[in-house]
Coordinates of C-alpha atoms and ligand atoms in Angstrom, one line a residue:
X60 CA 90.3 150.6 -31.9
X61 CA 91.9 147.3 -32.7
X62 CA 91.3 144.7 -30.0
X63 CA 94.1 143.3 -27.9
X64 CA 95.3 140.0 -29.1
X65 CA 94.5 137.1 -26.7
X66 CA 96.7 134.1 -27.2
X67 CA 96.8 130.9 -25.4
X68 CA 98.8 127.7 -24.6
X69 CA 96.6 124.8 -23.8
X70 CA 98.6 121.8 -22.7
X71 CA 97.2 118.4 -21.6
X72 CA 98.7 117.5 -18.2
X73 CA 99.3 113.8 -19.2
X74 CA 103.1 114.0 -18.8
X75 CA 106.0 116.4 -18.5
X76 CA 106.4 118.7 -21.5
X77 CA 108.8 117.6 -24.2
X78 CA 110.7 119.6 -26.9
X79 CA 107.6 119.7 -29.2
X80 CA 105.4 121.1 -26.5
X81 CA 108.0 123.8 -25.6
X82 CA 108.3 124.7 -29.3
X83 CA 104.5 125.1 -29.4
X84 CA 104.4 127.1 -26.2
X85 CA 107.2 129.3 -27.4
X86 CA 105.5 130.0 -30.8
X87 CA 102.2 130.9 -29.2
X88 CA 103.9 133.1 -26.6
X89 CA 106.2 134.9 -29.0
X90 CA 103.3 135.7 -31.4
X91 CA 101.2 137.0 -28.6
X92 CA 103.9 139.0 -26.9
X93 CA 105.2 140.4 -30.2
X94 CA 101.7 141.9 -30.6
X95 CA 101.5 143.2 -27.0
X96 CA 98.8 140.6 -26.4
X97 CA 97.4 138.9 -23.3
X98 CA 98.5 135.3 -22.8
X99 CA 96.3 132.6 -21.3
X100 CA 97.3 129.2 -19.9
X101 CA 94.5 126.7 -20.0
X102 CA 95.0 123.2 -18.6
X103 CA 93.2 120.6 -20.8
X104 CA 92.6 118.0 -18.1
X105 CA 89.4 116.5 -19.6
X106 CA 90.5 113.0 -19.5
X107 CA 90.5 111.9 -15.8
X108 CA 92.5 108.7 -16.6
X109 CA 95.4 110.5 -18.3
X110 CA 95.5 113.9 -16.5
X111 CA 97.4 114.5 -13.3
X112 CA 97.5 117.8 -11.3
X113 CA 101.2 117.2 -10.6
X114 CA 101.8 117.4 -14.3
X115 CA 99.9 120.6 -14.6
X116 CA 102.1 122.1 -11.9
X117 CA 105.3 120.8 -13.6
X118 CA 104.2 122.3 -16.9
X119 CA 103.6 125.7 -15.2
X120 CA 106.9 125.4 -13.4
X121 CA 108.8 124.5 -16.7
X122 CA 107.1 127.4 -18.6
X123 CA 108.1 129.9 -15.9
X124 CA 111.6 128.5 -15.9
X125 CA 111.7 129.1 -19.7
X126 CA 110.4 132.6 -19.2
X127 CA 107.1 131.9 -21.0
X128 CA 104.8 133.7 -18.6
X129 CA 101.0 134.1 -18.8
X130 CA 98.5 136.7 -17.7
X131 CA 95.4 134.6 -17.0
X132 CA 94.9 131.0 -16.0
X133 CA 97.4 128.4 -15.0
X134 CA 97.0 125.4 -12.7
X135 CA 96.1 127.6 -9.7
X136 CA 93.1 129.1 -11.4
X137 CA 90.3 126.6 -11.3
X138 CA 88.3 128.4 -14.0
X139 CA 91.0 127.6 -16.5
X140 CA 90.9 123.8 -15.8
X141 CA 88.7 122.1 -18.3
X142 CA 87.7 119.5 -15.6
X143 CA 85.8 122.3 -13.9
X144 CA 84.0 123.6 -17.0
X145 CA 81.5 120.7 -17.6
X146 CA 78.4 122.9 -17.3
X147 CA 79.6 125.1 -20.1
X148 CA 80.2 122.1 -22.4
X149 CA 76.8 120.8 -21.4
X150 CA 75.2 124.2 -22.5
X151 CA 77.0 123.9 -25.8
X152 CA 75.6 120.4 -26.2
X153 CA 72.1 121.8 -25.5
X154 CA 72.6 124.3 -28.3
X155 CA 73.6 121.6 -30.8
X156 CA 70.8 119.3 -29.6
X157 CA 68.2 122.0 -30.2
X158 CA 69.4 122.0 -33.8
X159 CA 68.9 118.3 -34.1
X160 CA 72.6 117.7 -34.6
X161 CA 73.4 115.2 -31.8
X162 CA 72.8 111.5 -31.9
X163 CA 73.7 108.6 -29.6
X164 CA 76.4 106.3 -30.8
X165 CA 76.4 102.7 -29.4
X166 CA 79.4 101.4 -31.4
X167 CA 81.9 99.4 -29.5
X168 CA 85.6 99.8 -30.1
X169 CA 85.5 96.7 -32.4
X170 CA 82.4 98.0 -34.3
X171 CA 84.1 101.4 -34.7
X172 CA 87.0 99.6 -36.3
X173 CA 84.7 98.1 -38.8
X174 CA 82.8 101.3 -39.2
X175 CA 85.8 103.2 -40.6
X176 CA 85.0 104.6 -44.0
X177 CA 87.9 104.9 -46.4
X178 CA 90.6 106.7 -44.5
X179 CA 91.6 110.3 -44.4
X180 CA 94.9 110.8 -46.2
X181 CA 97.1 110.1 -43.2
X182 CA 95.3 107.0 -42.1
X183 CA 93.0 108.6 -39.5
X184 CA 89.7 106.9 -39.0
X185 CA 86.6 108.5 -40.4
X186 CA 83.3 107.2 -38.9
X187 CA 80.8 106.1 -41.5
X188 CA 77.8 107.5 -39.5
X189 CA 76.1 104.1 -39.0
X190 CA 74.5 105.1 -35.7
X191 CA 73.0 108.3 -37.3
X192 CA 70.7 106.0 -39.2
X193 CA 69.3 104.0 -36.3
X194 CA 65.6 104.1 -35.8
X195 CA 64.1 105.3 -32.5
X196 CA 63.2 101.7 -31.6
X197 CA 66.8 100.5 -32.3
X198 CA 68.1 103.3 -30.2
X199 CA 65.9 102.3 -27.3
X200 CA 66.9 98.7 -27.5
X201 CA 70.6 99.5 -27.6
X202 CA 70.3 102.0 -24.8
X203 CA 69.2 99.2 -22.5
X204 CA 72.5 97.4 -23.2
X205 CA 75.0 100.2 -22.9
X206 CA 75.5 103.9 -22.4
X207 CA 76.0 105.7 -25.7
X208 CA 78.6 108.3 -26.7
X209 CA 77.2 111.4 -28.3
X210 CA 78.1 112.3 -31.8
X211 CA 77.7 115.5 -33.8
X212 CA 76.0 115.1 -37.2
X213 CA 78.4 117.3 -39.0
X214 CA 76.6 119.3 -41.7
X215 CA 77.9 118.9 -45.3
X216 CA 79.9 121.8 -46.8
X217 CA 83.4 123.1 -47.3
X218 CA 85.0 125.3 -44.7
X219 CA 87.9 127.6 -45.7
X220 CA 90.2 129.6 -43.6
X221 CA 93.4 131.5 -43.9
X222 CA 96.0 129.9 -41.7
X223 CA 98.7 132.4 -40.5
X224 CA 101.5 130.1 -41.7
X225 CA 99.9 127.5 -44.0
X226 CA 97.9 129.8 -46.2
X227 CA 94.4 129.1 -47.4
X228 CA 93.0 125.7 -46.2
X229 CA 89.7 124.3 -47.4
X230 CA 88.1 121.1 -46.2
X231 CA 84.7 119.5 -45.8
X232 CA 84.6 118.4 -42.2
X233 CA 81.5 116.2 -42.9
X234 CA 83.9 114.0 -45.0
X235 CA 86.9 114.3 -42.7
X236 CA 86.8 113.8 -39.8
X237 CA 83.0 113.1 -40.2
X238 CA 80.6 112.8 -37.3
X239 CA 82.9 113.5 -34.3
X240 CA 82.2 112.3 -30.8
X241 CA 81.4 115.3 -28.5
X242 CA 80.9 113.3 -25.3
X243 CA 82.3 109.9 -24.6
X244 CA 80.2 107.1 -23.3
X245 CA 81.8 107.6 -19.9
X246 CA 80.6 111.2 -19.9
X247 CA 83.9 112.8 -20.6
X248 CA 83.5 115.7 -23.0
X249 CA 85.6 115.6 -26.2
X250 CA 88.5 117.8 -26.9
X251 CA 87.0 119.1 -30.2
X252 CA 84.0 120.5 -28.3
X253 CA 85.8 121.7 -25.2
X254 CA 88.5 123.5 -27.1
X255 CA 86.0 125.5 -29.1
X256 CA 83.8 126.4 -26.1
X257 CA 86.8 127.4 -24.1
X258 CA 88.6 129.4 -26.8
X259 CA 85.4 131.2 -27.6
X260 CA 84.3 132.0 -24.0
X261 CA 87.9 132.9 -23.0
X262 CA 87.9 135.5 -25.8
X263 CA 90.9 133.9 -27.5
X264 CA 91.6 135.7 -30.7
X265 CA 94.7 133.8 -31.9
X266 CA 95.4 130.1 -31.7
X267 CA 98.9 129.0 -32.5
X268 CA 99.5 125.3 -32.3
X269 CA 101.1 122.3 -34.0
X270 CA 100.4 121.3 -37.5
X271 CA 99.1 117.9 -36.2
X272 CA 95.9 119.8 -35.3
X273 CA 95.5 121.4 -38.7
X274 CA 93.0 118.7 -39.7
X275 CA 90.9 119.4 -36.6
X276 CA 90.5 123.1 -37.4
X277 CA 87.7 122.8 -40.1
X278 CA 85.4 120.8 -37.8
X279 CA 86.2 123.2 -35.0
X280 CA 85.3 126.1 -37.3
X281 CA 82.0 124.3 -38.0
X282 CA 81.4 124.1 -34.3
X283 CA 82.1 127.9 -34.0
X284 CA 79.4 128.4 -36.6
X285 CA 76.9 126.1 -35.0
X286 CA 77.4 127.5 -31.6
X287 CA 77.2 131.1 -32.8
X288 CA 80.8 132.0 -31.7
X289 CA 83.3 134.2 -33.5
X290 CA 86.4 132.1 -34.4
X291 CA 90.0 133.1 -33.7
X292 CA 92.8 133.3 -36.2
X293 CA 94.6 130.1 -36.5
X294 CA 98.3 129.4 -37.1
X295 CA 99.7 125.9 -37.3
X296 CA 103.4 125.6 -36.9
X297 CA 105.7 122.9 -38.4
X298 CA 106.2 119.7 -36.4
X299 CA 109.4 118.6 -34.9
X300 CA 110.2 115.2 -36.4
X301 CA 112.9 112.6 -35.9
X302 CA 115.3 112.0 -38.8
X303 CA 113.1 109.1 -39.9
X304 CA 110.1 111.4 -40.2
X305 CA 108.3 110.2 -37.1
X306 CA 106.8 113.0 -35.0
X307 CA 108.7 113.6 -31.8
X308 CA 106.5 112.7 -28.9
X309 CA 106.4 112.1 -25.2
X310 CA 108.0 108.8 -25.9
X311 CA 111.3 110.6 -26.5
X312 CA 112.0 110.6 -22.8
X313 CA 115.5 112.1 -23.3
X314 CA 113.8 115.3 -24.7
X315 CA 111.5 115.9 -21.8
X316 CA 111.8 119.0 -19.7
X317 CA 113.3 117.1 -16.8
X318 CA 116.2 115.9 -18.9
X319 CA 116.5 119.2 -20.8
X320 CA 116.7 121.3 -17.7
X321 CA 119.3 119.1 -16.2
X322 CA 121.4 119.1 -19.3
X323 CA 121.2 122.8 -20.3
X324 CA 121.2 124.1 -16.7
X325 CA 119.6 127.4 -17.8
X326 CA 116.8 128.3 -20.2
X327 CA 119.0 130.5 -22.6
X328 CA 121.1 127.8 -24.2
X329 CA 118.1 125.6 -24.6
X330 CA 116.0 128.4 -26.1
X331 CA 118.9 129.4 -28.4
X332 CA 119.2 125.8 -29.7
X333 CA 115.4 125.5 -30.3
X334 CA 115.1 128.9 -31.8
X335 CA 117.9 128.1 -34.3
X336 CA 116.3 124.8 -35.2
X337 CA 113.0 126.7 -35.8
X338 CA 114.7 129.3 -38.0
X339 CA 114.4 132.2 -35.6
X340 CA 118.1 132.5 -35.0
X341 CA 121.0 131.9 -37.5
X342 CA 123.1 130.3 -34.8
X343 CA 122.3 128.4 -31.6
X344 CA 123.4 131.2 -29.3
X345 CA 121.9 131.5 -25.8
X346 CA 118.9 133.8 -25.8
X347 CA 116.2 134.6 -23.4
X348 CA 112.5 134.2 -24.3
X349 CA 112.1 138.0 -23.9
X350 CA 115.0 138.7 -26.3
X351 CA 113.4 136.5 -28.8
X352 CA 110.3 138.7 -29.0
X353 CA 112.3 141.3 -31.1
X354 CA 113.6 138.5 -33.4
X355 CA 110.2 136.9 -33.9
X356 CA 109.3 136.5 -37.6
X357 CA 106.1 134.7 -38.4
X358 CA 107.5 133.5 -41.7
X359 CA 109.9 131.3 -39.8
X360 CA 106.8 129.1 -39.2
X361 CA 105.8 128.9 -42.9
X362 CA 108.1 126.0 -43.7
X363 CA 108.0 122.2 -43.4
X364 CA 108.7 119.9 -40.6
X365 CA 111.8 120.5 -38.5
X366 CA 114.1 117.6 -38.2
X367 CA 115.5 117.1 -34.7
X368 CA 117.9 114.2 -34.2
X369 CA 117.4 113.1 -30.6
X370 CA 121.0 111.8 -30.6
X371 CA 122.2 115.4 -31.1
X372 CA 120.2 116.6 -28.2
X373 CA 120.9 113.5 -26.2
X374 CA 121.1 114.7 -22.7
X375 CA 121.5 111.7 -20.6
Ligands
LIG720 N1 95.6 120.1 -25.4 C1 96.0 119.9 -26.7 C2 97.4 119.2 -26.7 O1 98.1 119.3 -25.7 C3 96.2 121.2 -27.5 C4 95.0 121.7 -28.0 C5 95.1 122.9 -28.8 O2 96.1 123.6 -28.8 O3 94.0 123.2 -29.5 O4 97.7 118.6 -27.6

């Protein structure tokens, strides 16, 4: 019997959701609901400096206001907060350590800047692996001066996967992003590690998220392999960009859920506008999240970035 789809939305509670987050949540929810799946809400509050419980509550409240419900997790379920799952991430590190794939990295921020090998296409930094080559004696000496971060020595080799919306994607994660940090020097576990452990242990079978994370997927798939987990299907949706091509972000205050809720007054006009921009509706007519399920077409997400002019949405 085919297994039930398990989808998820995994926001970081570092601010109120903005239009881009809503679009992502809507896409993940629609795909899951259209397949009669189970939806999970995981709160990615790994970074204690940036995460706030009140944001997690606001995110949950905004999702429910939009009609984007979930079946498991949410801010009230501690087992779905990444901040409570450290022991599971530590176990995963043990598995990687046993394969000889972890090494301490003592690079300071300034050294990291210098250690950037030729950049990945979009200017992201790729670590040149200099701490991988330290001798045991050098490691000991450096460890007396500062606590190290932990890096994964990413094995060479191409990873290919069939993205639900982008088609076949092949990358060698050893070249890009290279040896990723799996635990920061302050002990905070890295997103790349936690997201794999969580999606695997929570039985997630479908990950729908923004195309900004497409470059992270090959290294995450490598982690699935190394940890012995079965990977989910991935679908990376187009990004919402401003007319000048910049990605819309939390900096666009006028497009955060506080302003959008005040402006639209009800979820239907907002969802209609967003669904139209995303190619799910021919006209921006008011629509409920539930009514969009029948209109959901995965091929709407197979196209390029979606231009949103904040001025058109200006709500203040
Ligand atoms: N927590 C991440 C974010 O808010 C999403 C991670 C993911 O979907 O894999 O950007």
